[in-house]
GROMACS .gro file of N, CA and C in nm:
model
  432
    1MET      N    1  -2.737   1.270  11.391
    1MET     CA    2  -2.626   1.271  11.312
    1MET      C    3  -2.676   1.192  11.199
    2THR      N    4  -2.646   1.264  11.059
    2THR     CA    5  -2.685   1.198  10.951
    2THR      C    6  -2.554   1.129  10.864
    3ARG      N    7  -2.576   1.036  10.816
    3ARG     CA    8  -2.451   0.957  10.761
    3ARG      C    9  -2.481   0.986  10.608
    4GLN      N   10  -2.353   1.012  10.540
    4GLN     CA   11  -2.326   1.059  10.400
    4GLN      C   12  -2.340   0.943  10.324
    5ALA      N   13  -2.401   0.952  10.205
    5ALA     CA   14  -2.387   0.831  10.126
    5ALA      C   15  -2.299   0.867  10.016
    6GLY      N   16  -2.215   0.754   9.957
    6GLY     CA   17  -2.103   0.793   9.844
    6GLY      C   18  -1.980   0.714   9.856
    7PHE      N   19  -1.910   0.739   9.763
    7PHE     CA   20  -1.760   0.674   9.777
    7PHE      C   21  -1.643   0.762   9.844
    8THR      N   22  -1.542   0.693   9.915
    8THR     CA   23  -1.443   0.782   9.952
    8THR      C   24  -1.343   0.800   9.836
    9LEU      N   25  -1.247   0.882   9.862
    9LEU     CA   26  -1.147   0.886   9.750
    9LEU      C   27  -1.077   0.753   9.725
   10ILE      N   28  -1.025   0.679   9.832
   10ILE     CA   29  -0.951   0.578   9.860
   10ILE      C   30  -1.020   0.453   9.768
   11GLU      N   31  -1.162   0.447   9.781
   11GLU     CA   32  -1.235   0.350   9.708
   11GLU      C   33  -1.224   0.380   9.544
   12LEU      N   34  -1.239   0.534   9.526
   12LEU     CA   35  -1.247   0.544   9.362
   12LEU      C   36  -1.106   0.513   9.329
   13LEU      N   37  -0.979   0.561   9.392
   13LEU     CA   38  -0.869   0.526   9.350
   13LEU      C   39  -0.823   0.395   9.338
   14ILE      N   40  -0.885   0.304   9.424
   14ILE     CA   41  -0.869   0.162   9.409
   14ILE      C   42  -0.951   0.095   9.286
   15THR      N   43  -1.053   0.176   9.248
   15THR     CA   44  -1.132   0.122   9.127
   15THR      C   45  -1.053   0.161   9.002
   16LEU      N   46  -1.014   0.277   8.994
   16LEU     CA   47  -0.926   0.329   8.894
   16LEU      C   48  -0.804   0.223   8.865
   17VAL      N   49  -0.728   0.188   8.967
   17VAL     CA   50  -0.632   0.093   8.960
   17VAL      C   51  -0.666  -0.014   8.871
   18VAL      N   52  -0.765  -0.090   8.953
   18VAL     CA   53  -0.849  -0.203   8.908
   18VAL      C   54  -0.866  -0.215   8.738
   19VAL      N   55  -0.929  -0.091   8.702
   19VAL     CA   56  -0.981  -0.064   8.576
   19VAL      C   57  -0.858  -0.043   8.483
   20GLY      N   58  -0.721   0.003   8.564
   20GLY     CA   59  -0.609   0.028   8.478
   20GLY      C   60  -0.548  -0.090   8.447
   21VAL      N   61  -0.535  -0.179   8.528
   21VAL     CA   62  -0.459  -0.309   8.544
   21VAL      C   63  -0.553  -0.421   8.436
   22LEU      N   64  -0.673  -0.389   8.441
   22LEU     CA   65  -0.746  -0.488   8.340
   22LEU      C   66  -0.708  -0.444   8.219
   23THR      N   67  -0.734  -0.303   8.179
   23THR     CA   68  -0.703  -0.255   8.044
   23THR      C   69  -0.573  -0.273   8.002
   24ALA      N   70  -0.459  -0.268   8.100
   24ALA     CA   71  -0.333  -0.315   8.048
   24ALA      C   72  -0.329  -0.430   7.983
   25VAL      N   73  -0.405  -0.516   8.036
   25VAL     CA   74  -0.385  -0.672   7.990
   25VAL      C   75  -0.483  -0.708   7.868
   26ALA      N   76  -0.608  -0.657   7.878
   26ALA     CA   77  -0.721  -0.671   7.765
   26ALA      C   78  -0.676  -0.635   7.650
   27VAL      N   79  -0.622  -0.513   7.622
   27VAL     CA   80  -0.617  -0.435   7.509
   27VAL      C   81  -0.502  -0.493   7.434
   28PRO      N   82  -0.362  -0.550   7.488
   28PRO     CA   83  -0.302  -0.602   7.406
   28PRO      C   84  -0.325  -0.727   7.354
   29ALA      N   85  -0.395  -0.785   7.446
   29ALA     CA   86  -0.452  -0.936   7.409
   29ALA      C   87  -0.563  -0.935   7.296
   30TYR      N   88  -0.644  -0.838   7.297
   30TYR     CA   89  -0.736  -0.832   7.180
   30TYR      C   90  -0.672  -0.782   7.062
   31GLY      N   91  -0.575  -0.699   7.062
   31GLY     CA   92  -0.515  -0.668   6.926
   31GLY      C   93  -0.425  -0.777   6.875
   32SER      N   94  -0.359  -0.848   6.956
   32SER     CA   95  -0.295  -0.974   6.920
   32SER      C   96  -0.401  -1.080   6.850
   33TYR      N   97  -0.527  -1.107   6.906
   33TYR     CA   98  -0.641  -1.190   6.851
   33TYR      C   99  -0.660  -1.137   6.720
   34MET      N  100  -0.694  -1.016   6.695
   34MET     CA  101  -0.750  -0.934   6.594
   34MET      C  102  -0.634  -0.977   6.482
   35LEU      N  103  -0.516  -0.945   6.508
   35LEU     CA  104  -0.411  -0.977   6.395
   35LEU      C  105  -0.416  -1.098   6.361
   36ARG      N  106  -0.420  -1.235   6.452
   36ARG     CA  107  -0.430  -1.344   6.388
   36ARG      C  108  -0.544  -1.390   6.338
   37THR      N  109  -0.643  -1.295   6.352
   37THR     CA  110  -0.783  -1.322   6.291
   37THR      C  111  -0.766  -1.268   6.128
   38ARG      N  112  -0.707  -1.137   6.112
   38ARG     CA  113  -0.679  -1.103   5.973
   38ARG      C  114  -0.576  -1.191   5.900
   39LEU      N  115  -0.499  -1.262   5.952
   39LEU     CA  116  -0.398  -1.374   5.888
   39LEU      C  117  -0.482  -1.474   5.823
   40THR      N  118  -0.604  -1.520   5.876
   40THR     CA  119  -0.689  -1.612   5.822
   40THR      C  120  -0.715  -1.581   5.681
   41ASP      N  121  -0.741  -1.432   5.646
   41ASP     CA  122  -0.749  -1.427   5.504
   41ASP      C  123  -0.663  -1.479   5.416
   42ALA      N  124  -0.548  -1.464   5.451
   42ALA     CA  125  -0.432  -1.527   5.362
   42ALA      C  126  -0.423  -1.686   5.360
   43TYR      N  127  -0.460  -1.751   5.456
   43TYR     CA  128  -0.462  -1.893   5.466
   43TYR      C  129  -0.567  -1.950   5.387
   44ALA      N  130  -0.697  -1.897   5.393
   44ALA     CA  131  -0.791  -1.938   5.326
   44ALA      C  132  -0.771  -1.903   5.155
   45GLY      N  133  -0.731  -1.797   5.151
   45GLY     CA  134  -0.706  -1.763   4.998
   45GLY      C  135  -0.625  -1.826   4.943
   46LEU      N  136  -0.470  -1.885   5.006
   46LEU     CA  137  -0.400  -1.949   4.944
   46LEU      C  138  -0.429  -2.082   4.952
   47ALA      N  139  -0.495  -2.150   5.022
   47ALA     CA  140  -0.527  -2.294   5.050
   47ALA      C  141  -0.641  -2.300   4.945
   48GLY      N  142  -0.733  -2.203   4.907
   48GLY     CA  143  -0.823  -2.236   4.811
   48GLY      C  144  -0.796  -2.221   4.669
   49VAL      N  145  -0.685  -2.170   4.643
   49VAL     CA  146  -0.623  -2.170   4.507
   49VAL      C  147  -0.575  -2.294   4.469
   50GLN      N  148  -0.531  -2.371   4.556
   50GLN     CA  149  -0.453  -2.519   4.519
   50GLN      C  150  -0.545  -2.599   4.428
   51PRO      N  151  -0.686  -2.618   4.446
   51PRO     CA  152  -0.756  -2.689   4.364
   51PRO      C  153  -0.798  -2.623   4.232
   52LEU      N  154  -0.795  -2.494   4.257
   52LEU     CA  155  -0.795  -2.427   4.136
   52LEU      C  156  -0.693  -2.436   4.029
   53ALA      N  157  -0.576  -2.422   4.088
   53ALA     CA  158  -0.435  -2.451   4.013
   53ALA      C  159  -0.436  -2.589   3.970
   54GLU      N  160  -0.483  -2.703   4.027
   54GLU     CA  161  -0.466  -2.829   3.975
   54GLU      C  162  -0.587  -2.840   3.852
   55GLN      N  163  -0.682  -2.786   3.870
   55GLN     CA  164  -0.796  -2.781   3.753
   55GLN      C  165  -0.753  -2.725   3.646
   56TYR      N  166  -0.668  -2.588   3.667
   56TYR     CA  167  -0.634  -2.517   3.552
   56TYR      C  168  -0.521  -2.595   3.464
   57TRP      N  169  -0.428  -2.661   3.545
   57TRP     CA  170  -0.328  -2.742   3.486
   57TRP      C  171  -0.369  -2.853   3.408
   58ALA      N  172  -0.482  -2.920   3.454
   58ALA     CA  173  -0.527  -3.025   3.380
   58ALA      C  174  -0.589  -2.970   3.239
   59ASN      N  175  -0.683  -2.873   3.261
   59ASN     CA  176  -0.724  -2.791   3.123
   59ASN      C  177  -0.614  -2.746   3.025
   60GLU      N  178  -0.522  -2.679   3.095
   60GLU     CA  179  -0.403  -2.583   2.999
   60GLU      C  180  -0.289  -2.660   3.009
   61HIS      N  181  -0.228  -2.758   3.096
   61HIS     CA  182  -0.105  -2.801   3.090
   61HIS      C  183  -0.005  -2.700   3.096
   62SER      N  184  -0.040  -2.594   3.175
   62SER     CA  185   0.051  -2.489   3.214
   62SER      C  186  -0.017  -2.407   3.339
   63PHE      N  187   0.075  -2.334   3.428
   63PHE     CA  188   0.024  -2.260   3.509
   63PHE      C  189   0.041  -2.125   3.467
   64GLU      N  190   0.105  -2.078   3.372
   64GLU     CA  191   0.153  -1.952   3.326
   64GLU      C  192   0.040  -1.867   3.344
   65ASP      N  193  -0.085  -1.876   3.329
   65ASP     CA  194  -0.188  -1.772   3.346
   65ASP      C  195  -0.286  -1.790   3.422
   66LEU      N  196  -0.238  -1.867   3.538
   66LEU     CA  197  -0.334  -1.902   3.642
   66LEU      C  198  -0.413  -1.779   3.729
   67ASP      N  199  -0.338  -1.658   3.730
   67ASP     CA  200  -0.373  -1.555   3.782
   67ASP      C  201  -0.500  -1.511   3.703
   68ASP      N  202  -0.514  -1.525   3.574
   68ASP     CA  203  -0.646  -1.480   3.512
   68ASP      C  204  -0.764  -1.595   3.499
   69ALA      N  205  -0.736  -1.685   3.574
   69ALA     CA  206  -0.835  -1.789   3.592
   69ALA      C  207  -0.951  -1.752   3.662
   70GLY      N  208  -1.078  -1.766   3.644
   70GLY     CA  209  -1.181  -1.749   3.738
   70GLY      C  210  -1.152  -1.818   3.878
   71GLY      N  211  -1.184  -1.758   3.965
   71GLY     CA  212  -1.176  -1.822   4.111
   71GLY      C  213  -1.043  -1.806   4.185
   72PHE      N  214  -0.938  -1.744   4.104
   72PHE     CA  215  -0.808  -1.678   4.171
   72PHE      C  216  -0.861  -1.568   4.282
   73PRO      N  217  -0.782  -1.597   4.390
   73PRO     CA  218  -0.837  -1.511   4.503
   73PRO      C  219  -0.829  -1.360   4.492
   74ALA      N  220  -0.948  -1.301   4.513
   74ALA     CA  221  -0.924  -1.119   4.504
   74ALA      C  222  -0.878  -1.064   4.629
   75ALA      N  223  -0.835  -0.970   4.614
   75ALA     CA  224  -0.772  -0.894   4.729
   75ALA      C  225  -0.884  -0.862   4.839
   76THR      N  226  -0.858  -0.887   4.933
   76THR     CA  227  -0.920  -0.835   5.067
   76THR      C  228  -0.864  -0.724   5.112
   77GLU      N  229  -0.930  -0.686   5.256
   77GLU     CA  230  -0.912  -0.568   5.323
   77GLU      C  231  -0.749  -0.585   5.382
   78ASN      N  232  -0.721  -0.691   5.390
   78ASN     CA  233  -0.570  -0.739   5.453
   78ASN      C  234  -0.476  -0.792   5.371
   79PHE      N  235  -0.511  -0.865   5.276
   79PHE     CA  236  -0.402  -0.925   5.160
   79PHE      C  237  -0.448  -0.894   5.034
   80THR      N  238  -0.326  -0.909   4.988
   80THR     CA  239  -0.358  -0.889   4.814
   80THR      C  240  -0.293  -1.032   4.773
   81TYR      N  241  -0.341  -1.059   4.645
   81TYR     CA  242  -0.283  -1.219   4.607
   81TYR      C  243  -0.241  -1.203   4.454
   82SER      N  244  -0.110  -1.242   4.423
   82SER     CA  245  -0.040  -1.238   4.309
   82SER      C  246   0.037  -1.370   4.287
   83LEU      N  247   0.038  -1.408   4.140
   83LEU     CA  248   0.113  -1.534   4.086
   83LEU      C  249   0.262  -1.449   4.049
   84THR      N  250   0.343  -1.489   4.172
   84THR     CA  251   0.478  -1.431   4.153
   84THR      C  252   0.573  -1.524   4.076
   85ALA      N  253   0.536  -1.645   4.044
   85ALA     CA  254   0.631  -1.746   3.971
   85ALA      C  255   0.547  -1.839   3.875
   86ALA      N  256   0.538  -1.826   3.768
   86ALA     CA  257   0.467  -1.941   3.688
   86ALA      C  258   0.520  -2.015   3.598
   87SER      N  259   0.496  -2.123   3.544
   87SER     CA  260   0.595  -2.190   3.419
   87SER      C  261   0.484  -2.287   3.394
   88ASP      N  262   0.521  -2.384   3.297
   88ASP     CA  263   0.426  -2.493   3.264
   88ASP      C  264   0.436  -2.591   3.375
   89THR      N  265   0.509  -2.606   3.458
   89THR     CA  266   0.503  -2.722   3.569
   89THR      C  267   0.519  -2.653   3.716
   90ALA      N  268   0.529  -2.529   3.715
   90ALA     CA  269   0.517  -2.482   3.870
   90ALA      C  270   0.468  -2.328   3.891
   91TYR      N  271   0.443  -2.296   4.018
   91TYR     CA  272   0.362  -2.193   4.034
   91TYR      C  273   0.416  -2.157   4.164
   92THR      N  274   0.411  -2.010   4.229
   92THR     CA  275   0.433  -1.981   4.341
   92THR      C  276   0.336  -1.851   4.337
   93ILE      N  277   0.229  -1.836   4.451
   93ILE     CA  278   0.139  -1.764   4.478
   93ILE      C  279   0.167  -1.690   4.612
   94THR      N  280   0.162  -1.561   4.603
   94THR     CA  281   0.201  -1.484   4.711
   94THR      C  282   0.083  -1.386   4.787
   95ALA      N  283   0.050  -1.422   4.926
   95ALA     CA  284  -0.036  -1.331   4.975
   95ALA      C  285   0.034  -1.229   5.054
   96THR      N  286   0.016  -1.093   5.019
   96THR     CA  287   0.109  -0.988   5.087
   96THR      C  288   0.026  -0.882   5.171
   97GLY      N  289   0.040  -0.886   5.295
   97GLY     CA  290  -0.034  -0.806   5.382
   97GLY      C  291  -0.043  -0.660   5.360
   98ARG      N  292  -0.153  -0.618   5.392
   98ARG     CA  293  -0.189  -0.467   5.408
   98ARG      C  294  -0.266  -0.422   5.512
   99ASN      N  295  -0.263  -0.285   5.533
   99ASN     CA  296  -0.334  -0.269   5.636
   99ASN      C  297  -0.319  -0.336   5.774
  100GLY      N  298  -0.417  -0.401   5.838
  100GLY     CA  299  -0.372  -0.436   5.964
  100GLY      C  300  -0.290  -0.594   5.962
  101ALA      N  301  -0.250  -0.622   5.850
  101ALA     CA  302  -0.156  -0.726   5.821
  101ALA      C  303  -0.033  -0.695   5.779
  102THR      N  304   0.011  -0.566   5.767
  102THR     CA  305   0.130  -0.522   5.703
  102THR      C  306   0.241  -0.584   5.734
  103GLY      N  307   0.342  -0.629   5.654
  103GLY     CA  308   0.467  -0.692   5.720
  103GLY      C  309   0.465  -0.823   5.704
  104PHE      N  310   0.347  -0.906   5.653
  104PHE     CA  311   0.325  -1.052   5.659
  104PHE      C  312   0.335  -1.096   5.494
  105ARG      N  313   0.405  -1.181   5.476
  105ARG     CA  314   0.378  -1.234   5.302
  105ARG      C  315   0.407  -1.376   5.327
  106PHE      N  316   0.307  -1.441   5.275
  106PHE     CA  317   0.269  -1.606   5.271
  106PHE      C  318   0.293  -1.647   5.130
  107THR      N  319   0.340  -1.766   5.116
  107THR     CA  320   0.358  -1.814   4.968
  107THR      C  321   0.290  -1.967   4.981
  108ILE      N  322   0.275  -2.024   4.861
  108ILE     CA  323   0.231  -2.149   4.833
  108ILE      C  324   0.274  -2.192   4.712
  109ASP      N  325   0.346  -2.300   4.689
  109ASP     CA  326   0.370  -2.367   4.546
  109ASP      C  327   0.306  -2.484   4.486
  110GLN      N  328   0.345  -2.517   4.379
  110GLN     CA  329   0.269  -2.633   4.331
  110GLN      C  330   0.281  -2.752   4.396
  111ASN      N  331   0.395  -2.764   4.485
  111ASN     CA  332   0.370  -2.899   4.578
  111ASN      C  333   0.325  -2.877   4.706
  112GLY      N  334   0.251  -2.758   4.732
  112GLY     CA  335   0.187  -2.718   4.861
  112GLY      C  336   0.288  -2.695   4.981
  113ARG      N  337   0.403  -2.630   4.941
  113ARG     CA  338   0.507  -2.578   5.011
  113ARG      C  339   0.471  -2.453   5.056
  114ARG      N  340   0.469  -2.424   5.182
  114ARG     CA  341   0.402  -2.301   5.266
  114ARG      C  342   0.554  -2.235   5.317
  115THR      N  343   0.544  -2.096   5.275
  115THR     CA  344   0.622  -2.011   5.362
  115THR      C  345   0.559  -1.901   5.420
  116SER      N  346   0.659  -1.823   5.524
  116SER     CA  347   0.609  -1.699   5.589
  116SER      C  348   0.717  -1.620   5.594
  117ALA      N  349   0.726  -1.495   5.511
  117ALA     CA  350   0.808  -1.415   5.544
  117ALA      C  351   0.758  -1.306   5.600
  118LEU      N  352   0.848  -1.228   5.678
  118LEU     CA  353   0.826  -1.105   5.766
  118LEU      C  354   0.909  -0.997   5.745
  119SER      N  355   0.845  -0.875   5.767
  119SER     CA  356   0.919  -0.768   5.766
  119SER      C  357   0.998  -0.761   5.891
  120ALA      N  358   1.080  -0.665   5.904
  120ALA     CA  359   1.192  -0.654   6.011
  120ALA      C  360   1.084  -0.608   6.134
  121ALA      N  361   0.984  -0.514   6.102
  121ALA     CA  362   0.902  -0.468   6.221
  121ALA      C  363   0.828  -0.599   6.293
  122ARG      N  364   0.781  -0.685   6.197
  122ARG     CA  365   0.703  -0.798   6.273
  122ARG      C  366   0.816  -0.892   6.346
  123ILE      N  367   0.914  -0.895   6.282
  123ILE     CA  368   1.035  -0.995   6.343
  123ILE      C  369   1.047  -0.907   6.490
  124ALA      N  370   1.081  -0.797   6.492
  124ALA     CA  371   1.093  -0.706   6.604
  124ALA      C  372   0.981  -0.713   6.711
  125GLU      N  373   0.869  -0.757   6.684
  125GLU     CA  374   0.758  -0.767   6.752
  125GLU      C  375   0.750  -0.907   6.832
  126GLY      N  376   0.842  -0.991   6.792
  126GLY     CA  377   0.837  -1.131   6.834
  126GLY      C  378   0.809  -1.253   6.742
  127TRP      N  379   0.732  -1.207   6.595
  127TRP     CA  380   0.694  -1.294   6.508
  127TRP      C  381   0.816  -1.359   6.448
  128ALA      N  382   0.806  -1.505   6.395
  128ALA     CA  383   0.926  -1.551   6.337
  128ALA      C  384   0.886  -1.608   6.190
  129ALA      N  385   0.968  -1.602   6.105
  129ALA     CA  386   0.938  -1.630   5.969
  129ALA      C  387   0.951  -1.776   5.962
  130SER      N  388   0.919  -1.858   5.864
  130SER     CA  389   0.923  -1.991   5.849
  130SER      C  390   0.932  -2.032   5.716
  131ASP      N  391   1.012  -2.139   5.663
  131ASP     CA  392   1.018  -2.169   5.529
  131ASP      C  393   0.965  -2.299   5.505
  132ARG      N  394   0.877  -2.354   5.612
  132ARG     CA  395   0.812  -2.496   5.617
  132ARG      C  396   0.652  -2.472   5.635
  133CYS      N  397   0.605  -2.341   5.700
  133CYS     CA  398   0.460  -2.339   5.730
  133CYS      C  399   0.404  -2.175   5.706
  134TRP      N  400   0.276  -2.154   5.738
  134TRP     CA  401   0.260  -2.004   5.762
  134TRP      C  402   0.215  -2.001   5.923
  135VAL      N  403   0.306  -1.884   5.958
  135VAL     CA  404   0.301  -1.892   6.102
  135VAL      C  405   0.174  -1.837   6.131
  136SER      N  406   0.118  -1.864   6.268
  136SER     CA  407   0.003  -1.827   6.289
  136SER      C  408  -0.020  -1.754   6.420
  137ASP      N  409   0.118  -1.713   6.493
  137ASP     CA  410   0.117  -1.660   6.609
  137ASP      C  411   0.261  -1.634   6.670
  138LYS      N  412   0.303  -1.534   6.773
  138LYS     CA  413   0.432  -1.513   6.804
  138LYS      C  414   0.491  -1.621   6.854
  139GLY      N  415   0.451  -1.733   6.902
  139GLY     CA  416   0.534  -1.855   6.921
  139GLY      C  417   0.601  -1.914   6.793
  140GLY      N  418   0.526  -1.908   6.679
  140GLY     CA  419   0.599  -1.953   6.579
  140GLY      C  420   0.522  -2.077   6.520
  141LYS      N  421   0.399  -2.100   6.598
  141LYS     CA  422   0.321  -2.194   6.557
  141LYS      C  423   0.269  -2.211   6.414
  142CYS      N  424   0.241  -2.307   6.373
  142CYS     CA  425   0.215  -2.314   6.211
  142CYS      C  426   0.067  -2.343   6.207
  143SER      N  427   0.004  -2.257   6.109
  143SER     CA  428  -0.132  -2.300   6.075
  143SER      C  429  -0.129  -2.413   5.981
  144GLU      N  430  -0.248  -2.496   6.010
  144GLU     CA  431  -0.274  -2.617   5.976
  144GLU      C  432  -0.362  -2.601   5.862
   0.00000   0.00000   0.00000
């Protein structure tokens, strides 16, 4: 009697179930990780503009044309940056999400006040807006 080599149908089905469960857990976790990584574009761009703004004000005694200053954040794959309010003594800079970060809008002003505004779709996904920080995950954790 010769013994056949190979896998039984039950062994193959068990393998498929295990792979399916692992995929069901890993794919959403990876998507969440990638989104949090995309958000760092905004954090870095907005935090980096603060020293530029202070230097600009020291030279010009106004924030009005801050977005024309060299060093203002350039658009990235995930965010565009704009000077949304400016006067002699105040400014607000906004990072607006696009592509993989659509629905996120982060701001910073002359006092360093940070806010996070989200589209209804992002709120429905479990993200929370904040008027005191830049949110960095669905739990509402603030980016430092």
